[in-house]
Amino acid sequence: MGLTGIQIFKLLPKKNCKECGQPTCLAFAMQLAQGKTELSKCPYVSDEAKAKLAEASEPPIRGVVIGTGDEQYKIGEELVLYRHDKTFFNPPLIGVLFKDTEDDATIDARLKNFNEVSFERVGYILKAHLAVVKNESGDAGKFTALLQKIKDNTKKPIMAMSDDVAALEQAAGILKGTKGVLYAATEENYEKLVDIAKANELSLVLKAPIEKVAELTPKIVEKGFKDIILDTEARDAKTMFQHNTFVRRLALKKKDKAYGFPTCNLIYEMTDDEIKEATIAALAIAKYGGIIVISDCKPEVILPLAIQRLNIYTDPQRPMVVEQGIYPINEPDENSPVIVTTNFALTYFIVAAAIEASRVPTWLVIMDVEGMSVLTAWSAGKFVADAIAPFIKKVGIADKIKHRKIIIPGYVAQISGELQEELGEDWEVVIGTREAADIPAFLKEYVAKNQ
Amino acid sequence: MAFAIPKENYAGKVREIVIGKGDKAVKIGGYDSMPLCTFEGTWPNKPVVAMEVYDVAPELNAQGWPPATFEAFKDVINDPGAWAKKCLEYGADLICVQLAGTDPNAQNKSAEEAIEVVKKVKEAVGDIPLIIWGSNNLEKDQEVLPAIMEAFPNENWLFGPAEEGNYKKITASAIGYGHLVAGKSSIDVNLAKQLNILIENLGLSLDKVVMDPTTASLGYGIEYTYSVMERISLAALAQNDDKMQNPFINDLAKEAWKTREAMLTVEEEPTYGEQNTRGILMESITAIDLIAAGSSILIMRNPTAVKVIKELINELYS
Ligand code: SF4
């Protein structure tokens, strides 16, 4: 990463013994530079070389691990400014604020949502990730009581937030073993907080003006602590966008290690308007936020925000796919129509939404064509008669219906004859619509005709 | 050591485009840095919001018209002129007349009927520039859009979408009757460039062209639109490709409001939470993504989403 193949080569033993699986040390160095092999494959590197290489091969933005078990997440370790250049790797955590000045009913309702609001979408779970407990009261007792309560009632990681070092020290004791986050170290108190974070295995937000970061993070790293997250004190959308962009560019383009950490954006401080807050949070997701804190955990807000997180962090090289299989929509029965299409997630979403809108009970049968759309899959020879016919027989739709009619997308009307032949006498192939938007009208007419 | 902002150098600049005429003309484009990067470039014009007026009154809970969008216009929904005025009250910078009703698969309204609708809107809003958007039916759009251009010559309005299959007629009429064209290509850098070249070769100056890269909604492909716009912007600005230096228009409201996240009621999907907020966020998040990716004209629907997006545009480009 940091070093070129030649620079790495200079650190190798130059025995050319091939034990690493490469013909020469130089070849090994080149592979290493491209991240295609691991240093441990060479048994002869010196410890000194190892240390140098390890430092140089550290990612330009530190990966910080937060939480444990099923609720463990990593933020940071990003490599690009634009998702099309490769992909964004570690999606930000959606943090939900709990203040120690709020009444029990409010806290309990939010905590219930925090634990329970969850949606499944193309195999991913959409939800909030991090409880952010804020010492708004200034009373350490209230703060730690709330912290303890939330810790006892969630498996998700917690960020403890206070201006009071003593309160944070108590909080750290409560969070020990959870890989939670402390907020925040400042120029004044960072030495003490780094010790606390280290002793309790927590990560630590550094709250400092962006120009001060360059001074402070090296001092913290010198103390042997690297799990740093940056809050550059941006408290409006414009400053947030700019700071996040500066931090990302400094780390990646200027190779400035002092800025090589994930960011923390306190969106709830930027507005009191619910819609505006979520919209700014969405901007933070697109533009380099690491921890994104909002004021509440309503399902109608978490759903679109979590979709944003999923969409922006989708690997542009890999299409989103849904699982092959039979999807019942609007409670179909043995007389309901059967529509077949491909497993490209967008195709599935749009077709499923159109069927749903029609209110016509329908079986949607999704075929795995490696996430291609209908036309692409057809031209790649994957959504063609001699592939679809065996799939239809294997998928088991015949057990769910009395009739033997299947509807194929209008875009592959040309395969209907051949598919008919492949399927055999008892099946009937019906040509459906080209556009999903026309499905409701089509289905209504189809059902009327086939009654 | 003083903090140095890590700036990028850009070689190119996006064309400044004027829609409409006189005092009320709207300018877009003219910028020379990536979106929102006002610290390293000049943005003489902020992105603008065009609000929709439909040629055929939608019904409550028809696709795209849950209560959040329907209620805001229910008193004016049968009167395009009053509807357009309402949009101005809600803060629209310009009006987009959506001719969805001309689609042969919908009400198949004639060009004459479309002209009547445009006339009512124009009478209501005076010199506020109009965007006239077809039904996305290639055949019908190339009949209807030129007819409207002819009926309102030299207004310098923006007409779209012009696609590979019908751009010739639409472009020729725009040249003849003094209008602008929005060229729509399907989520591909090279196709976008090619369409610009084709339109220019017909004789329309690229100073009269905006680009519609095909707009998808949050949850239904926004990431494709987002990345293709970033790539086109980089080609225009970093690589100085003068065939791609045109501002973007995004017809986003239709896409955001037809999603199941916006349409499903609480009864239908209790786990999704309150329906209005959910739908408004589908629109506002789609819009903020498109702003971050470089949109210059956002075609929007819900007044609350418009208000928030306009506030954010003003803050982000202040
Ligand atoms: S194992 Fe080590 S010494 Fe041997 S060829 Fe590979 S890099 Fe060189």
mmCIF file of C-alpha atoms in Angstrom, chain A residues 143-336:
data_model
loop_
_atom_site.group_PDB
_atom_site.id
_atom_site.type_symbol
_atom_site.label_atom_id
_atom_site.label_comp_id
_atom_site.label_asym_id
_atom_site.label_seq_id
_atom_site.Cartn_x
_atom_site.Cartn_y
_atom_site.Cartn_z
ATOM 1 C CA PHE A 143 -25.356 9.776 33.387
ATOM 2 C CA THR A 144 -23.925 6.495 34.637
ATOM 3 C CA ALA A 145 -27.358 5.281 35.710
ATOM 4 C CA LEU A 146 -28.688 5.795 32.193
ATOM 5 C CA LEU A 147 -25.571 4.243 30.722
ATOM 6 C CA GLN A 148 -25.925 1.184 32.919
ATOM 7 C CA LYS A 149 -29.592 0.867 32.022
ATOM 8 C CA ILE A 150 -28.891 0.989 28.307
ATOM 9 C CA LYS A 151 -25.962 -1.366 28.599
ATOM 10 C CA ASP A 152 -28.145 -3.864 30.450
ATOM 11 C CA ASN A 153 -30.807 -3.650 27.771
ATOM 12 C CA THR A 154 -29.004 -3.805 24.456
ATOM 13 C CA LYS A 155 -26.396 -5.924 22.704
ATOM 14 C CA LYS A 156 -25.393 -3.020 20.505
ATOM 15 C CA PRO A 157 -22.325 -0.910 21.225
ATOM 16 C CA ILE A 158 -22.554 2.346 23.177
ATOM 17 C CA MET A 159 -20.823 5.690 22.914
ATOM 18 C CA ALA A 160 -20.602 7.534 26.232
ATOM 19 C CA MET A 161 -20.556 11.293 25.894
ATOM 20 C CA SER A 162 -19.603 13.809 28.563
ATOM 21 C CA ASP A 163 -17.468 16.896 29.167
ATOM 22 C CA ASP A 164 -16.593 15.572 32.596
ATOM 23 C CA VAL A 165 -13.496 13.382 32.689
ATOM 24 C CA ALA A 166 -14.480 11.817 36.010
ATOM 25 C CA ALA A 167 -17.906 10.885 34.618
ATOM 26 C CA LEU A 168 -16.244 9.419 31.532
ATOM 27 C CA GLU A 169 -13.911 7.403 33.707
ATOM 28 C CA GLN A 170 -16.887 5.824 35.465
ATOM 29 C CA ALA A 171 -18.574 5.322 32.092
ATOM 30 C CA ALA A 172 -15.491 3.562 30.793
ATOM 31 C CA GLY A 173 -15.687 1.127 33.678
ATOM 32 C CA ILE A 174 -19.281 0.318 32.757
ATOM 33 C CA LEU A 175 -18.420 -0.093 29.073
ATOM 34 C CA LYS A 176 -15.322 -2.209 29.627
ATOM 35 C CA GLY A 177 -15.487 -5.336 27.514
ATOM 36 C CA THR A 178 -18.044 -3.894 25.075
ATOM 37 C CA LYS A 179 -15.605 -2.203 22.705
ATOM 38 C CA GLY A 180 -17.665 0.948 23.004
ATOM 39 C CA VAL A 181 -16.645 4.528 22.350
ATOM 40 C CA LEU A 182 -15.731 7.417 24.651
ATOM 41 C CA TYR A 183 -16.607 10.988 23.666
ATOM 42 C CA ALA A 184 -14.516 13.016 23.827
ATOM 43 C CA ALA A 185 -10.850 13.685 24.239
ATOM 44 C CA THR A 186 -9.868 17.335 23.784
ATOM 45 C CA GLU A 187 -6.625 19.220 23.631
ATOM 46 C CA GLU A 188 -6.870 19.749 27.398
ATOM 47 C CA ASN A 189 -7.743 16.281 28.621
ATOM 48 C CA TYR A 190 -6.523 13.814 26.005
ATOM 49 C CA GLU A 191 -3.664 12.353 28.077
ATOM 50 C CA LYS A 192 -6.002 11.244 30.819
ATOM 51 C CA LEU A 193 -8.687 9.993 28.411
ATOM 52 C CA VAL A 194 -6.256 8.015 26.311
ATOM 53 C CA ASP A 195 -5.200 6.148 29.442
ATOM 54 C CA ILE A 196 -8.830 5.500 30.344
ATOM 55 C CA ALA A 197 -9.742 4.321 26.850
ATOM 56 C CA LYS A 198 -6.693 2.088 26.688
ATOM 57 C CA ALA A 199 -7.312 0.532 30.093
ATOM 58 C CA ASN A 200 -10.904 -0.298 29.172
ATOM 59 C CA GLU A 201 -10.333 -1.262 25.522
ATOM 60 C CA LEU A 202 -12.563 1.437 24.148
ATOM 61 C CA SER A 203 -12.143 3.660 21.132
ATOM 62 C CA LEU A 204 -11.957 7.397 21.629
ATOM 63 C CA VAL A 205 -13.366 10.400 19.800
ATOM 64 C CA LEU A 206 -10.984 13.312 19.574
ATOM 65 C CA LYS A 207 -12.937 16.553 19.541
ATOM 66 C CA ALA A 208 -10.785 19.300 18.132
ATOM 67 C CA PRO A 209 -10.808 21.986 15.458
ATOM 68 C CA ILE A 210 -9.688 20.500 12.145
ATOM 69 C CA GLU A 211 -6.389 22.391 12.133
ATOM 70 C CA LYS A 212 -5.523 21.071 15.602
ATOM 71 C CA VAL A 213 -5.959 17.433 14.593
ATOM 72 C CA ALA A 214 -2.520 17.333 12.952
ATOM 73 C CA GLU A 215 -0.946 18.288 16.256
ATOM 74 C CA LEU A 216 -2.941 16.029 18.551
ATOM 75 C CA THR A 217 -3.339 12.640 16.854
ATOM 76 C CA PRO A 218 0.445 12.009 16.590
ATOM 77 C CA LYS A 219 0.741 12.662 20.322
ATOM 78 C CA ILE A 220 -2.034 10.174 21.030
ATOM 79 C CA VAL A 221 -0.510 7.578 18.718
ATOM 80 C CA GLU A 222 2.798 8.102 20.484
ATOM 81 C CA LYS A 223 1.095 7.012 23.675
ATOM 82 C CA GLY A 224 0.421 3.702 21.969
ATOM 83 C CA PHE A 225 -3.236 4.341 21.200
ATOM 84 C CA LYS A 226 -4.669 4.303 17.687
ATOM 85 C CA ASP A 227 -8.424 3.742 17.929
ATOM 86 C CA ILE A 228 -9.186 7.379 17.315
ATOM 87 C CA ILE A 229 -12.298 8.865 15.719
ATOM 88 C CA LEU A 230 -12.340 12.539 14.716
ATOM 89 C CA ASP A 231 -14.996 15.108 15.584
ATOM 90 C CA THR A 232 -13.772 18.279 13.917
ATOM 91 C CA GLU A 233 -16.550 20.307 15.579
ATOM 92 C CA ALA A 234 -18.558 20.822 12.404
ATOM 93 C CA ARG A 235 -22.055 21.812 13.486
ATOM 94 C CA ASP A 236 -23.687 22.626 10.156
ATOM 95 C CA ALA A 237 -24.078 20.700 6.898
ATOM 96 C CA LYS A 238 -21.635 22.783 4.887
ATOM 97 C CA THR A 239 -18.798 22.637 7.410
ATOM 98 C CA MET A 240 -19.436 18.940 7.929
ATOM 99 C CA PHE A 241 -19.161 18.213 4.201
ATOM 100 C CA GLN A 242 -16.004 20.282 3.927
ATOM 101 C CA HIS A 243 -14.294 18.823 6.998
ATOM 102 C CA ASN A 244 -15.140 15.242 6.060
ATOM 103 C CA THR A 245 -13.779 15.931 2.577
ATOM 104 C CA PHE A 246 -10.593 17.533 3.922
ATOM 105 C CA VAL A 247 -9.953 14.646 6.308
ATOM 106 C CA ARG A 248 -10.510 12.043 3.588
ATOM 107 C CA ARG A 249 -8.328 13.886 1.073
ATOM 108 C CA LEU A 250 -5.525 14.559 3.559
ATOM 109 C CA ALA A 251 -5.412 10.887 4.504
ATOM 110 C CA LEU A 252 -5.616 9.481 0.993
ATOM 111 C CA LYS A 253 -4.100 12.048 -1.330
ATOM 112 C CA LYS A 254 -1.598 13.764 0.958
ATOM 113 C CA LYS A 255 -0.835 10.536 2.843
ATOM 114 C CA ASP A 256 -1.060 12.529 6.045
ATOM 115 C CA LYS A 257 -1.239 9.938 8.812
ATOM 116 C CA ALA A 258 -2.379 12.530 11.325
ATOM 117 C CA TYR A 259 -5.754 12.650 9.512
ATOM 118 C CA GLY A 260 -5.978 8.928 8.828
ATOM 119 C CA PHE A 261 -8.957 8.231 11.107
ATOM 120 C CA PRO A 262 -12.699 7.807 10.692
ATOM 121 C CA THR A 263 -14.975 10.757 11.480
ATOM 122 C CA CYS A 264 -17.884 11.366 13.832
ATOM 123 C CA ASN A 265 -20.722 13.700 12.761
ATOM 124 C CA LEU A 266 -23.213 14.948 15.383
ATOM 125 C CA ILE A 267 -26.130 15.616 13.087
ATOM 126 C CA TYR A 268 -28.579 16.271 15.943
ATOM 127 C CA GLU A 269 -26.660 19.448 16.753
ATOM 128 C CA MET A 270 -27.219 20.832 13.250
ATOM 129 C CA THR A 271 -31.010 21.272 13.221
ATOM 130 C CA ASP A 272 -34.212 20.665 15.193
ATOM 131 C CA ASP A 273 -36.147 19.614 12.108
ATOM 132 C CA GLU A 274 -36.607 15.867 11.754
ATOM 133 C CA ILE A 275 -36.630 15.808 7.935
ATOM 134 C CA LYS A 276 -33.646 18.120 7.685
ATOM 135 C CA GLU A 277 -31.721 16.107 10.244
ATOM 136 C CA ALA A 278 -32.186 12.851 8.348
ATOM 137 C CA THR A 279 -31.372 14.549 5.046
ATOM 138 C CA ILE A 280 -28.086 15.902 6.427
ATOM 139 C CA ALA A 281 -27.390 12.456 7.892
ATOM 140 C CA ALA A 282 -27.854 11.026 4.396
ATOM 141 C CA LEU A 283 -25.295 13.514 3.082
ATOM 142 C CA ALA A 284 -22.900 12.396 5.830
ATOM 143 C CA ILE A 285 -23.364 8.791 4.720
ATOM 144 C CA ALA A 286 -22.503 9.682 1.119
ATOM 145 C CA LYS A 287 -19.663 11.990 2.047
ATOM 146 C CA TYR A 288 -17.301 10.269 4.390
ATOM 147 C CA GLY A 289 -19.053 10.088 7.758
ATOM 148 C CA GLY A 290 -17.930 7.300 10.130
ATOM 149 C CA ILE A 291 -20.294 7.649 13.081
ATOM 150 C CA ILE A 292 -23.487 9.563 12.331
ATOM 151 C CA VAL A 293 -25.561 10.547 15.341
ATOM 152 C CA ILE A 294 -29.249 11.463 15.072
ATOM 153 C CA SER A 295 -31.717 12.416 17.776
ATOM 154 C CA ASP A 296 -34.234 9.587 17.572
ATOM 155 C CA CYS A 297 -34.870 6.094 16.269
ATOM 156 C CA LYS A 298 -38.218 6.182 14.484
ATOM 157 C CA PRO A 299 -38.694 3.409 11.925
ATOM 158 C CA GLU A 300 -39.831 5.876 9.241
ATOM 159 C CA VAL A 301 -36.456 7.646 9.559
ATOM 160 C CA ILE A 302 -34.194 4.627 10.086
ATOM 161 C CA LEU A 303 -35.601 2.832 7.019
ATOM 162 C CA PRO A 304 -34.676 5.449 4.370
ATOM 163 C CA LEU A 305 -31.379 6.273 6.113
ATOM 164 C CA ALA A 306 -30.337 2.652 6.307
ATOM 165 C CA ILE A 307 -31.272 2.177 2.644
ATOM 166 C CA GLN A 308 -29.025 5.142 1.848
ATOM 167 C CA ARG A 309 -26.209 3.454 3.760
ATOM 168 C CA LEU A 310 -26.772 0.210 1.865
ATOM 169 C CA ASN A 311 -26.954 1.909 -1.541
ATOM 170 C CA ILE A 312 -23.890 4.132 -1.177
ATOM 171 C CA TYR A 313 -21.781 1.254 0.169
ATOM 172 C CA THR A 314 -22.879 -1.234 -2.486
ATOM 173 C CA ASP A 315 -19.848 -2.413 -4.435
ATOM 174 C CA PRO A 316 -20.235 -0.818 -7.879
ATOM 175 C CA GLN A 317 -18.413 -3.819 -9.369
ATOM 176 C CA ARG A 318 -20.880 -6.311 -7.981
ATOM 177 C CA PRO A 319 -24.571 -6.084 -8.729
ATOM 178 C CA MET A 320 -26.983 -6.473 -5.870
ATOM 179 C CA VAL A 321 -28.786 -9.759 -6.067
ATOM 180 C CA VAL A 322 -31.748 -11.400 -4.431
ATOM 181 C CA GLU A 323 -31.940 -15.072 -3.699
ATOM 182 C CA GLN A 324 -33.283 -17.462 -6.269
ATOM 183 C CA GLY A 325 -36.672 -18.844 -5.367
ATOM 184 C CA ILE A 326 -40.422 -18.364 -5.195
ATOM 185 C CA TYR A 327 -41.726 -15.114 -3.706
ATOM 186 C CA PRO A 328 -45.439 -15.027 -2.825
ATOM 187 C CA ILE A 329 -46.907 -11.549 -3.246
ATOM 188 C CA ASN A 330 -50.393 -10.517 -2.105
ATOM 189 C CA GLU A 331 -51.056 -14.003 -0.700
ATOM 190 C CA PRO A 332 -51.312 -16.101 -3.862
ATOM 191 C CA ASP A 333 -53.031 -19.491 -4.071
ATOM 192 C CA GLU A 334 -53.051 -22.428 -6.476
ATOM 193 C CA ASN A 335 -54.876 -20.429 -9.141
ATOM 194 C CA SER A 336 -52.671 -17.333 -9.000
#
